Coordinates of C-alpha atoms and ligand atoms in Angstrom, one line a residue:
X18 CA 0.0 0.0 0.0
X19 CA 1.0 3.3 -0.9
X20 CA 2.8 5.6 1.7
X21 CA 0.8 8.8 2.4
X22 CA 2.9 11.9 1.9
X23 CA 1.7 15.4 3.0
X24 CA 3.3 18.5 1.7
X25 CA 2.2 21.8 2.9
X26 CA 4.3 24.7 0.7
X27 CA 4.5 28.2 2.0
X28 CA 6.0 31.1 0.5
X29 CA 7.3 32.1 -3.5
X30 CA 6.5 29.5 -6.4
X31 CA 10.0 28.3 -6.2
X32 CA 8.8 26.7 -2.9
X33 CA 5.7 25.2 -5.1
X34 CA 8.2 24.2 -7.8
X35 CA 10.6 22.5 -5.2
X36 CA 7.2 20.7 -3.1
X37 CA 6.6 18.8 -6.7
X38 CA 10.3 18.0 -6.6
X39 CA 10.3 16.6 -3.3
X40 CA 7.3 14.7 -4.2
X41 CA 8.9 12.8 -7.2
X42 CA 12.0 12.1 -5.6
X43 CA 9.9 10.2 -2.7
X44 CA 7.9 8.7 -5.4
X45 CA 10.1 6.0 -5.5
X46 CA 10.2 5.1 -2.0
X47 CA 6.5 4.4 -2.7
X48 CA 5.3 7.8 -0.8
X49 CA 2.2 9.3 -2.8
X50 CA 0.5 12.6 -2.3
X51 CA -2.2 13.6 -0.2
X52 CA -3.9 16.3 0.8
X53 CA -4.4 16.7 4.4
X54 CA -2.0 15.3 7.4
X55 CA -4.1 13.5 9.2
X56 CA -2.8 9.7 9.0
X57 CA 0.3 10.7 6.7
X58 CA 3.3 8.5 6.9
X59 CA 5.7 11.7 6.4
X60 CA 4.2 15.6 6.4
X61 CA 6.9 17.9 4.8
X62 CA 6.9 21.5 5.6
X63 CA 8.1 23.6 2.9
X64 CA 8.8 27.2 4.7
X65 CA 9.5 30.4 3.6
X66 CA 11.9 33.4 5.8
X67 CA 11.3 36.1 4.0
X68 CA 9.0 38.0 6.8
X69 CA 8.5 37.2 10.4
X70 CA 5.0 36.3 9.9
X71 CA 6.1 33.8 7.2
X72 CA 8.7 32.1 9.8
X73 CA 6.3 32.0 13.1
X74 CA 3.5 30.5 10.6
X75 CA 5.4 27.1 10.6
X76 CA 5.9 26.8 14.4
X77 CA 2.0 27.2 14.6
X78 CA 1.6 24.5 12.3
X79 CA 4.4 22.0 14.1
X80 CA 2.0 22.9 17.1
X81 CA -1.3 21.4 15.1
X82 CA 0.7 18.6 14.3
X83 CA 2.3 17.2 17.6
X84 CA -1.1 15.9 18.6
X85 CA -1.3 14.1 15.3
X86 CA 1.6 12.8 15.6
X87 CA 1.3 11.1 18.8
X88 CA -2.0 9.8 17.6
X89 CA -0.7 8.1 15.2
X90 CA 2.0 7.1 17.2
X91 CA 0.1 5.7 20.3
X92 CA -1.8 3.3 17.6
X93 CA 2.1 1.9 16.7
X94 CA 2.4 3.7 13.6
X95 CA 4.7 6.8 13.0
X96 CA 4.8 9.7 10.9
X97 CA 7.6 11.6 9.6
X98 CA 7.7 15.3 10.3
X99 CA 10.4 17.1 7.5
X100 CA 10.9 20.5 7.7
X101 CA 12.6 22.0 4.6
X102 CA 13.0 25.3 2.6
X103 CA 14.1 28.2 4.3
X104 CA 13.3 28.6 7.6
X105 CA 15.1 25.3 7.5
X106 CA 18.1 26.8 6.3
X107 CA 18.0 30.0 8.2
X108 CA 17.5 28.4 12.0
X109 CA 17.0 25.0 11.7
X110 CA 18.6 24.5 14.9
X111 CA 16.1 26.4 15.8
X112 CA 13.3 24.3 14.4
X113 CA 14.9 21.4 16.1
X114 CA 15.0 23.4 20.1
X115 CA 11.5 24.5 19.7
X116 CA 9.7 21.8 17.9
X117 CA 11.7 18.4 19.1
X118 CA 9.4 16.4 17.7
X119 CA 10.6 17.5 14.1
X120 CA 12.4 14.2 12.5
X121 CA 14.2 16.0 9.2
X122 CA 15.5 19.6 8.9
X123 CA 16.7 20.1 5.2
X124 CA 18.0 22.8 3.3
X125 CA 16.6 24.0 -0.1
X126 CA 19.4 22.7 -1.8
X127 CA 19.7 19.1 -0.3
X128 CA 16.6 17.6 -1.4
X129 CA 17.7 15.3 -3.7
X130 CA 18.7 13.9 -0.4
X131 CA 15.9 13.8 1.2
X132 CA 15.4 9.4 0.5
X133 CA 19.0 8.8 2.6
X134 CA 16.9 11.1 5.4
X135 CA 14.3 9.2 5.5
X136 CA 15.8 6.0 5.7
X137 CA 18.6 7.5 8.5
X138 CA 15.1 9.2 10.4
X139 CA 12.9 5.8 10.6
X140 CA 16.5 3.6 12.0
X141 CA 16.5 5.9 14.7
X142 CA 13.1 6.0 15.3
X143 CA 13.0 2.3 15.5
X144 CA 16.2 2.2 17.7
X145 CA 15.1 4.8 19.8
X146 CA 11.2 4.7 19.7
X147 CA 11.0 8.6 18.8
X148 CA 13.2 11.0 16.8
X149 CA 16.9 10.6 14.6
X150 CA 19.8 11.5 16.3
X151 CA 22.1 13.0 13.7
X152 CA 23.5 16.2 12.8
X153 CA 21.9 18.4 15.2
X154 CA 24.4 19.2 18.5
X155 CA 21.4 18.7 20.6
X156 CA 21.6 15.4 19.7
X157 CA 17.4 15.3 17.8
X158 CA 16.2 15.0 14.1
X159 CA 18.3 15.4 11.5
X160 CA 20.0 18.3 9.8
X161 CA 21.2 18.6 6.6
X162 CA 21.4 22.4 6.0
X163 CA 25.0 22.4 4.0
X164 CA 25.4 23.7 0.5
X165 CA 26.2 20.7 -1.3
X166 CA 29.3 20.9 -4.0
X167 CA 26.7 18.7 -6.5
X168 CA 23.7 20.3 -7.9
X169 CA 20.5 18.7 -6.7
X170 CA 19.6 19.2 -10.6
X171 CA 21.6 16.7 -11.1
X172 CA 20.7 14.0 -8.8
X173 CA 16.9 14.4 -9.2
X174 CA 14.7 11.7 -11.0
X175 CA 14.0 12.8 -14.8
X176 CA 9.8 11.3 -14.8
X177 CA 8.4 14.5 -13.2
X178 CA 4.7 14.1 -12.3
X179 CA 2.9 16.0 -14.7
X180 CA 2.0 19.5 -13.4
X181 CA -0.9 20.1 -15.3
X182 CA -1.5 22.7 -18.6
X183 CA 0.3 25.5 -16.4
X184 CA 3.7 24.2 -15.1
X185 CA 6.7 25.9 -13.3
X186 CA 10.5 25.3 -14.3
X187 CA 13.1 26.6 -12.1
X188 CA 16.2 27.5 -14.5
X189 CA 18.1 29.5 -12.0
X190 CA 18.7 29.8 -8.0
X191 CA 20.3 31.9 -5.5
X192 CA 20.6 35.3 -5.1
X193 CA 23.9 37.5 -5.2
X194 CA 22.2 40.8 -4.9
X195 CA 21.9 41.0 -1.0
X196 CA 19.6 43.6 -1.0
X197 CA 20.1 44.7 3.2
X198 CA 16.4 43.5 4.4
X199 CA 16.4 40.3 1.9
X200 CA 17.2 36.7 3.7
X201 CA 17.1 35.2 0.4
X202 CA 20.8 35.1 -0.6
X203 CA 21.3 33.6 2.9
X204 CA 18.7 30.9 2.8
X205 CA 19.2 30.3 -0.8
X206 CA 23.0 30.2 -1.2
X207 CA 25.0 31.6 -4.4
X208 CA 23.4 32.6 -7.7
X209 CA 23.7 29.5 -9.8
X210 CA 22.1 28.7 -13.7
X211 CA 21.3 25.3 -14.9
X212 CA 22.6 24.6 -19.0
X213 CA 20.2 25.4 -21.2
X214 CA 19.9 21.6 -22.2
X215 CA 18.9 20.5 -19.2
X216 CA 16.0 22.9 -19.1
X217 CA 15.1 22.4 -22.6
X218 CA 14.9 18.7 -21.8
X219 CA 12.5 19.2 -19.0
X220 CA 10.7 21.8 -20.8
X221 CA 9.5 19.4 -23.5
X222 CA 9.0 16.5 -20.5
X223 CA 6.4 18.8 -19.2
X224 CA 4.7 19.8 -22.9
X225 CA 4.6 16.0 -23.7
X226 CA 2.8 15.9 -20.7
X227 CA 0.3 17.8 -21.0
X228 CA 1.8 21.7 -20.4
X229 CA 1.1 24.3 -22.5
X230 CA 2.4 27.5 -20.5
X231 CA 5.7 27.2 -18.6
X232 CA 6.8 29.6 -16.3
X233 CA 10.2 30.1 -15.4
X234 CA 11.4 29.9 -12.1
X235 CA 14.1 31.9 -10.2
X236 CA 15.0 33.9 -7.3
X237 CA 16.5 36.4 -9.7
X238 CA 15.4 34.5 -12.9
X239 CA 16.7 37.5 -15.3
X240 CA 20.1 36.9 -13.6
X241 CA 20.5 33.6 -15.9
X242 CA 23.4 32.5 -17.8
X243 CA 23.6 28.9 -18.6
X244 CA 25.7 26.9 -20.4
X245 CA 24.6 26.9 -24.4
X246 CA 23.9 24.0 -25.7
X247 CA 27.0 22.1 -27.3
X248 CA 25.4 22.1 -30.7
X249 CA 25.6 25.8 -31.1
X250 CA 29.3 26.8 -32.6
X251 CA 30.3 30.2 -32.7
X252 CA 27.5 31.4 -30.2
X253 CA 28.5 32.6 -27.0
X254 CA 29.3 30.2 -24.3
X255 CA 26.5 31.1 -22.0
X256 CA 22.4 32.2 -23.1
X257 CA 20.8 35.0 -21.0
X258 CA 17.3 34.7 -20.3
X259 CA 15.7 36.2 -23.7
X260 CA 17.8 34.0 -25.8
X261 CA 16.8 31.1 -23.5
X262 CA 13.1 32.3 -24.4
X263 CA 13.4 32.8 -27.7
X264 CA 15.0 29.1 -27.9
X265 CA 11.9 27.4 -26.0
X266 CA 9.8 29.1 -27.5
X267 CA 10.7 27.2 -30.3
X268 CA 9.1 23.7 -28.5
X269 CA 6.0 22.6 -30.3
X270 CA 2.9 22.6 -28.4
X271 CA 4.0 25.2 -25.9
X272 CA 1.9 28.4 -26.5
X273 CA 2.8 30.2 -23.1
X274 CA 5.8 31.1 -21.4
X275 CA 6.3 33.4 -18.0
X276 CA 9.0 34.4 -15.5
X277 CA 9.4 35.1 -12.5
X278 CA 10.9 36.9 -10.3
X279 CA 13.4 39.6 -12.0
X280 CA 15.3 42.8 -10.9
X281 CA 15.1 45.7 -12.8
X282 CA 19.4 45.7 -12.5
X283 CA 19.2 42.5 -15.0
X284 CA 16.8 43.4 -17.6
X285 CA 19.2 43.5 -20.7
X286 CA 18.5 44.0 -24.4
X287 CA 17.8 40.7 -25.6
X288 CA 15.4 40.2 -23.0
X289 CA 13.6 43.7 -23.9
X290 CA 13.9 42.1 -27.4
X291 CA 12.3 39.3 -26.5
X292 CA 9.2 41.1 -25.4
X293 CA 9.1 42.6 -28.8
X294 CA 10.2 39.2 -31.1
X295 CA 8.1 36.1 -29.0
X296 CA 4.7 35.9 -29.2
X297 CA 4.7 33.0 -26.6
X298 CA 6.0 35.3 -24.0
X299 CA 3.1 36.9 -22.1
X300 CA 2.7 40.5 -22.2
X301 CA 3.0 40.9 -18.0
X302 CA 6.0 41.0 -16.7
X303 CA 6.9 41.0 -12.4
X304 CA 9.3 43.7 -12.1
X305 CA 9.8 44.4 -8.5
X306 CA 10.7 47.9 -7.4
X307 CA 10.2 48.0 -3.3
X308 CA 10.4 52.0 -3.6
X309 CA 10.3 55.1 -5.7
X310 CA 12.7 57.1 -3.7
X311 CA 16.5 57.3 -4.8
X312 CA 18.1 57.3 -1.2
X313 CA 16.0 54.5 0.1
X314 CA 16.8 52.4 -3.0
X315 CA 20.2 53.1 -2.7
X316 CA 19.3 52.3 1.3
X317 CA 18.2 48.6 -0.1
X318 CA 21.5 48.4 -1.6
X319 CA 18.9 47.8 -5.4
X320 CA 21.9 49.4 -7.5
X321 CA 19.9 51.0 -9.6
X322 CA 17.5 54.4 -9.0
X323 CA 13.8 55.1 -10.0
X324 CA 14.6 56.9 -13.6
X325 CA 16.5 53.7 -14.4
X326 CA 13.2 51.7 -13.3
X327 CA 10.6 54.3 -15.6
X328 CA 13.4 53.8 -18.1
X329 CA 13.2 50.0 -18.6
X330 CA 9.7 50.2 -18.5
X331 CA 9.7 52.4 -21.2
X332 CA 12.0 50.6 -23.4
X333 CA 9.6 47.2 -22.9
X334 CA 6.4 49.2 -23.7
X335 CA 8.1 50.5 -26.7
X336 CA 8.3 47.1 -28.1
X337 CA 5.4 45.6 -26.4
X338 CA 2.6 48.6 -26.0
X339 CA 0.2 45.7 -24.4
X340 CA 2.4 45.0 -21.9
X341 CA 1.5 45.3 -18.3
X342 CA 3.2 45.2 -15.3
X343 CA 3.1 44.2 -11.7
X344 CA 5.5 44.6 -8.6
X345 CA 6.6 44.1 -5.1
X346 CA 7.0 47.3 -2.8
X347 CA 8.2 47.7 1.3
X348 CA 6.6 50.6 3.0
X349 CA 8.8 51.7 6.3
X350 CA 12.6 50.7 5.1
X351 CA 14.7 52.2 7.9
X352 CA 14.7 55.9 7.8
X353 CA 12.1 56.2 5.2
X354 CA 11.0 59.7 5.7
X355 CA 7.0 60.8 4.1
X356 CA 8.4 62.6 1.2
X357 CA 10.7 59.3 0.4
X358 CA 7.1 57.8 0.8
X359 CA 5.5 59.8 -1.4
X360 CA 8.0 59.3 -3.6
X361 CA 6.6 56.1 -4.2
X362 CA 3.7 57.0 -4.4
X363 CA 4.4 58.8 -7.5
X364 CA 6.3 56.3 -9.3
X365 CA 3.3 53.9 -8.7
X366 CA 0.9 56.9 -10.7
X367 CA 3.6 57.0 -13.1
X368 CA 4.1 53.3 -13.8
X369 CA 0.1 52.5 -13.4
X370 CA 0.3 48.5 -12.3
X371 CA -2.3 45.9 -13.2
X372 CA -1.5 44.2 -10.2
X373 CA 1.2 44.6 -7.0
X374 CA 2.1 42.6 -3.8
X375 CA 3.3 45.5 -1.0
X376 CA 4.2 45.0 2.3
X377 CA 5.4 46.6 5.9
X378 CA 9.4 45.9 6.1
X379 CA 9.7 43.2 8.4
X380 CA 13.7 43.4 9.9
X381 CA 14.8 40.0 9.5
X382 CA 18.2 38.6 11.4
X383 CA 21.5 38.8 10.1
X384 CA 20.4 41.4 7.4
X385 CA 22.1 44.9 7.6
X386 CA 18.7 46.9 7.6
X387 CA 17.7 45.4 10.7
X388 CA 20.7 47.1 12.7
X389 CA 20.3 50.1 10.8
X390 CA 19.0 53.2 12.5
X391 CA 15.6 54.8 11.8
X392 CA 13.6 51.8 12.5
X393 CA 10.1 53.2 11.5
X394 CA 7.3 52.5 14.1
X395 CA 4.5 49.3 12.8
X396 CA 1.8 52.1 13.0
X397 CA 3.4 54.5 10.4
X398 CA 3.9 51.3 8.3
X399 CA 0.7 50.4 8.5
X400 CA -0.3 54.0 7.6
X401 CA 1.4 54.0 4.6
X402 CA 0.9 50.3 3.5
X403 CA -3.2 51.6 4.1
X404 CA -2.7 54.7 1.3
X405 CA -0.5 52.4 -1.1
X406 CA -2.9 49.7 -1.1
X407 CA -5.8 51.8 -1.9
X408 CA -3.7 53.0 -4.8
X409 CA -2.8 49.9 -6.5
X410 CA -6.3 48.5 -5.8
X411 CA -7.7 51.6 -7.9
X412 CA -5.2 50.7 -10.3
X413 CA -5.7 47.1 -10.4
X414 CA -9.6 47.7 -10.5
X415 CA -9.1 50.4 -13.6
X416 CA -6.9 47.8 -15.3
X417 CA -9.3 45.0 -15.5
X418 CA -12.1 47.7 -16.6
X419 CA -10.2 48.9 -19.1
X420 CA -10.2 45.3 -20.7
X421 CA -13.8 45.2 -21.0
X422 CA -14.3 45.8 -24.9
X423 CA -10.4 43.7 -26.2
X424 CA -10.9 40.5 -27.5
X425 CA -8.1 38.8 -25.4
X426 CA -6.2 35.1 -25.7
X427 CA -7.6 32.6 -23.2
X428 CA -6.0 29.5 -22.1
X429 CA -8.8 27.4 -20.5
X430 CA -7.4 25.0 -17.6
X431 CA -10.6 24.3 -16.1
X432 CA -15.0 23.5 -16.0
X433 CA -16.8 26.4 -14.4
X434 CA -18.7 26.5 -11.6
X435 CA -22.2 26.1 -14.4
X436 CA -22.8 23.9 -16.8
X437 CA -21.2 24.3 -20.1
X438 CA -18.4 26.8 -18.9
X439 CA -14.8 27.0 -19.1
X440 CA -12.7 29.2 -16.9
X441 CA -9.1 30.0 -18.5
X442 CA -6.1 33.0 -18.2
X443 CA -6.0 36.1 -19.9
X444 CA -2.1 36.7 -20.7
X445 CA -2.5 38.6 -17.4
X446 CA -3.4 36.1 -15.4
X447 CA -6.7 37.2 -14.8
X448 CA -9.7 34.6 -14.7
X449 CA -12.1 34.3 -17.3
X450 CA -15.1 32.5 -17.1
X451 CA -16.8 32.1 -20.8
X452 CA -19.9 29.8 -22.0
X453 CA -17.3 26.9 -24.1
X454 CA -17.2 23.9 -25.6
X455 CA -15.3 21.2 -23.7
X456 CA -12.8 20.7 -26.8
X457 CA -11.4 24.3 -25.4
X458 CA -10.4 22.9 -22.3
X459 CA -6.4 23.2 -22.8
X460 CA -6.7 25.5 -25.5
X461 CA -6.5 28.8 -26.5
X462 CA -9.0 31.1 -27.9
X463 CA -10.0 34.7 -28.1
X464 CA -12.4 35.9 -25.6
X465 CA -14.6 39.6 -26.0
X466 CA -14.6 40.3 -22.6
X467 CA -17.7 41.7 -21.4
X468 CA -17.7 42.3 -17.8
X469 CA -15.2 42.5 -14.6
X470 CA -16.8 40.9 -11.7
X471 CA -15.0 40.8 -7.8
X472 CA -11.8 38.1 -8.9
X473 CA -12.6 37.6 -12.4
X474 CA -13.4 38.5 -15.6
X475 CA -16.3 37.0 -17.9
X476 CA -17.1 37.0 -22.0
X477 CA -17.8 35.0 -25.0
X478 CA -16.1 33.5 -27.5
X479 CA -15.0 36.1 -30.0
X480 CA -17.0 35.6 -33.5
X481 CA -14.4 34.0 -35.7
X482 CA -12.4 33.7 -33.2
X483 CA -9.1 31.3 -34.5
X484 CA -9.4 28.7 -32.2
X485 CA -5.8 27.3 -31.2
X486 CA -6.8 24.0 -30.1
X487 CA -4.3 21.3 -28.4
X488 CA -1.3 20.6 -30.1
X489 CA 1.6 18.7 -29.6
X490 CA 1.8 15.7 -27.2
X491 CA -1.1 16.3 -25.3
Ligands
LIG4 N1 14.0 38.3 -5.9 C1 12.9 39.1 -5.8 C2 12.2 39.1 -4.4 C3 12.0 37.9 -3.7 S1 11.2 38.2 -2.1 C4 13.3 40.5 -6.1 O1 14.5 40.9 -6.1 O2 12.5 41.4 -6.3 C5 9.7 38.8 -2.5 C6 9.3 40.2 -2.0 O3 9.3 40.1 -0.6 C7 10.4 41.2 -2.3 O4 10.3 41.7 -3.6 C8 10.1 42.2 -1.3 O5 9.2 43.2 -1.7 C9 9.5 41.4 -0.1 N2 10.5 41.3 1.0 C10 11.7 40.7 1.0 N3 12.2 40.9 2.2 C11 11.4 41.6 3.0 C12 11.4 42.1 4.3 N4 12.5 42.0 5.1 N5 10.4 42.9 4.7 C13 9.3 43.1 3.9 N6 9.2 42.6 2.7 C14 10.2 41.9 2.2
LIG5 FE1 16.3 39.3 -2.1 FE2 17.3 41.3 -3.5 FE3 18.0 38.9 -4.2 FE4 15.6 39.7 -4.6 S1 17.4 40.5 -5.6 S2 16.1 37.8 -3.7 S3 15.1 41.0 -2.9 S4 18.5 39.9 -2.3
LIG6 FE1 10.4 32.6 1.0 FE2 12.6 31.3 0.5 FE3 10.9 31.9 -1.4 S1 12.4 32.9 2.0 S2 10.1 33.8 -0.7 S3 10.5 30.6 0.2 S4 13.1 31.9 -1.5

């Protein structure tokens, strides 16, 4: 009988990318997928540092499962508790002191691992009747937290489970930026790109199974340079990321292709060119700013001030006028004074986003903005977080208005909540729910969109609309 596996994922989508991971490389080990912890054989925890909220979330949720766990431990079965990502990597000593009862604490870059874990977790569960004993000084679960000299890439299995129509692909990790709040190039480990063959390879995995929009995955995804392909002669040794584009692009059957996340300081020609020259890329592009004020971007150690930002986004709207953009932002950085505020503000007007994630700077431990002076008081973050919400929701609400009237590419992924209706993604991610023929489901068509409701956005099939049904393997 099949071993029930429980993954709960917290955080960016490399943490989703790396849960599926996980999940395959158990797969052989006879662990399958389910969705709730109750009776699992192993649960995995896959946490994300980035704010304090994020971090405490996971010792609430090692709280709900201690009871579980001795449940299913007082009827002589056991369960696995794993803790991985990065609050693993950050304090998993930590992890180990407060929640004892953890059995694994892993790194994000020691997955491919994880099997060896397991096995060293359940001999010292049965020698012991409770936890491992290794690698933690304590003398508990164990800890495997070490940047490994081999790539996980490497030693993961090739038969993926299928993702569905929409897949992720991470093609680049780490972060050498260390911006002064940001844990990531801590938790994360050195910027690092995986050859462009190896990512073609599992790019046309995922379309022969059933993909048709891939998004590609990084902490600084525009950072990439991989190894080109050995076939290509005179070409330069390593691909940035609009050649890579331009290159999968290429793979039959793939109609779609995102990425996410990149910094403004990495956005290069080819990849403006890109936006211009590849229909497959999707006209909405995550372009983080955290700030419109020079000093506090400078502050955030960003290398790059907010005329270079409404400079870039000019250059991409000049080859791609339908392309929209979306962004993260910090209110309160240390020192952040009203008019650096409203400096933001401003650049937010300017820009005009279709959608935006902003939140309150959290100081995180070990990063240099959380010894630096000017700490700004929670209720003047809030304040502030208040007015620049309001002001993106205006703009996200103007946004989807505004496409009321287009006829706009759908790619349906799902049935509808009525009879007879599909529900697909406008190239900017919005939800569209139209009256459709089954056939549609995994295909593209043009929707006249005729109304913006709370999360979505509804129409009809456009009159002669060319309907780009499936192709390729699936
Ligand atoms: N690599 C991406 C960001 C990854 S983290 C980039 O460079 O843009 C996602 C977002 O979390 C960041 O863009 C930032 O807005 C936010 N964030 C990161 N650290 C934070 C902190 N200490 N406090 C508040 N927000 C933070
Ligand atoms: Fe963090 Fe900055 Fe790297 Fe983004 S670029 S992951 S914000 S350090
Ligand atoms: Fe969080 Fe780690 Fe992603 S800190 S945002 S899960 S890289």
């Amino acid at each position: 009988m099949a071993k029930k596996l429980f993954i709960k994922t917290y955080g960016c989508q490399m943490n989703v990318y790396d849960s599926g991971r996980m999940a395959d490389v158990l797969a052989p080990l006879g662990y399958a997928p389910v969705d709730s912890a109750a009776d699992a054989d192993m649960v995995i925890l896959n946490t994300c540092h980035i704010r304090e909220k994020a971090a405490e979330k996971v010792y609430s949720e090692l709280g709900r499962l201690r009871p579980v766990k001795s449940a299913k431990e007082a009827e002589g079965g056991r369960m696995v508790i794993a803790v991985a990502g990065c609050v693993a990597q950050a304090e998993g000593a930590e992890v180990l002191r407060r929640a004892p009862y953890v059995d694994i604490v892993l790194g994000p870059q020691t997955y491919h691992r994880l099997p060896e874990m397991v096995a060293r977790a359940h001999r010292a569960g049965a020698a012991v009747g409770s936890v491992g004993k290794t690698g933690d000084p304590a003398g508990r679960g164990v800890l495997e937290t070490d940047f490994p000299v081999e790539s996980k890439f490497d030693h993961l299995p090739e038969a993926a489970a299928p993702q569905g129509l929409s897949a992720f692909l991470s093609v680049q990790e780490g972060c050498d930026k260390f911006c002064t709040f940001c844990v990531v190039p801590y938790t994360r480990g050195a910027e690092f790109s995986r050859p462009v063959a190896d990512i073609e390879a599992e790019a046309r995995r995922l379309v022969a199974a059933g993909a048709r929009e891939i998004t590609l995955l990084g902490q600084n995804v525009n950072a990439y340079h991989g190894a080109a392909p050995r076939s290509t002669g005179g070409a330069p040794a390593e691909w940035g990321l609009g050649r890579l584009i331009g290159h999968l692009a290429e793979i039959d059957g793939l109609v779609r292709i995102r990425y996410t996340t990149s910094h403004p300081r990495d956005v290069d020609e080819e990849l403006i060119e890109a936006h211009g020259a590849v229909p497959a890329l999707m006209p909405f592009l995550h372009l983080p700013v955290q700030s419109g004020s020079d000093r506090i971007l400078a502050a955030m150690n960003r290398r790059h001030g907010a005329d270079d930002y409404r400079r870039i986004v000019d250059r991409l709207r000049d080859r791609r006028a339908d392309l929209a953009l979306s962004s993260d932002f910090i209110v309160g950085f240390p020192g952040e004074t009203e008019a650096e505020f409203a400096a933001t503000l401003r650049l937010v007007e300017e820009v005009g986003y279709a959608q935006a994630f902003s939140f309150k700077y959290s100081a995180r431990p070990g990063t240099p903005a959380a010894a630096m002076p000017g700490q700004v008081p929670d209720p003047v973050k809030s304040e502030r977080l208040e007015r620049l919400q309001d002001l993106l929701h205006r703009q996200q609400t103007a946004f989807n208005e505004a496409t009321v009237g287009r006829v706009l590419p759908v790619l349906f992924d799902r049935h509808g909540r009525h009879p007879g209706q599909l529900v697909g993604r406008s190239p900017y991610l919005q939800g569209v729910h139209v009256a459709a023929p089954d056939e549609l489901l995994g295909a593209v068509a043009d929707v006249a969109i005729d109304a913006v409701h709370t999360n979505s956005l509804g129409g009809a099939i456009a009159a002669g609309a060319a309907l780009r049904p499936r192709e390729g393997g699936g």
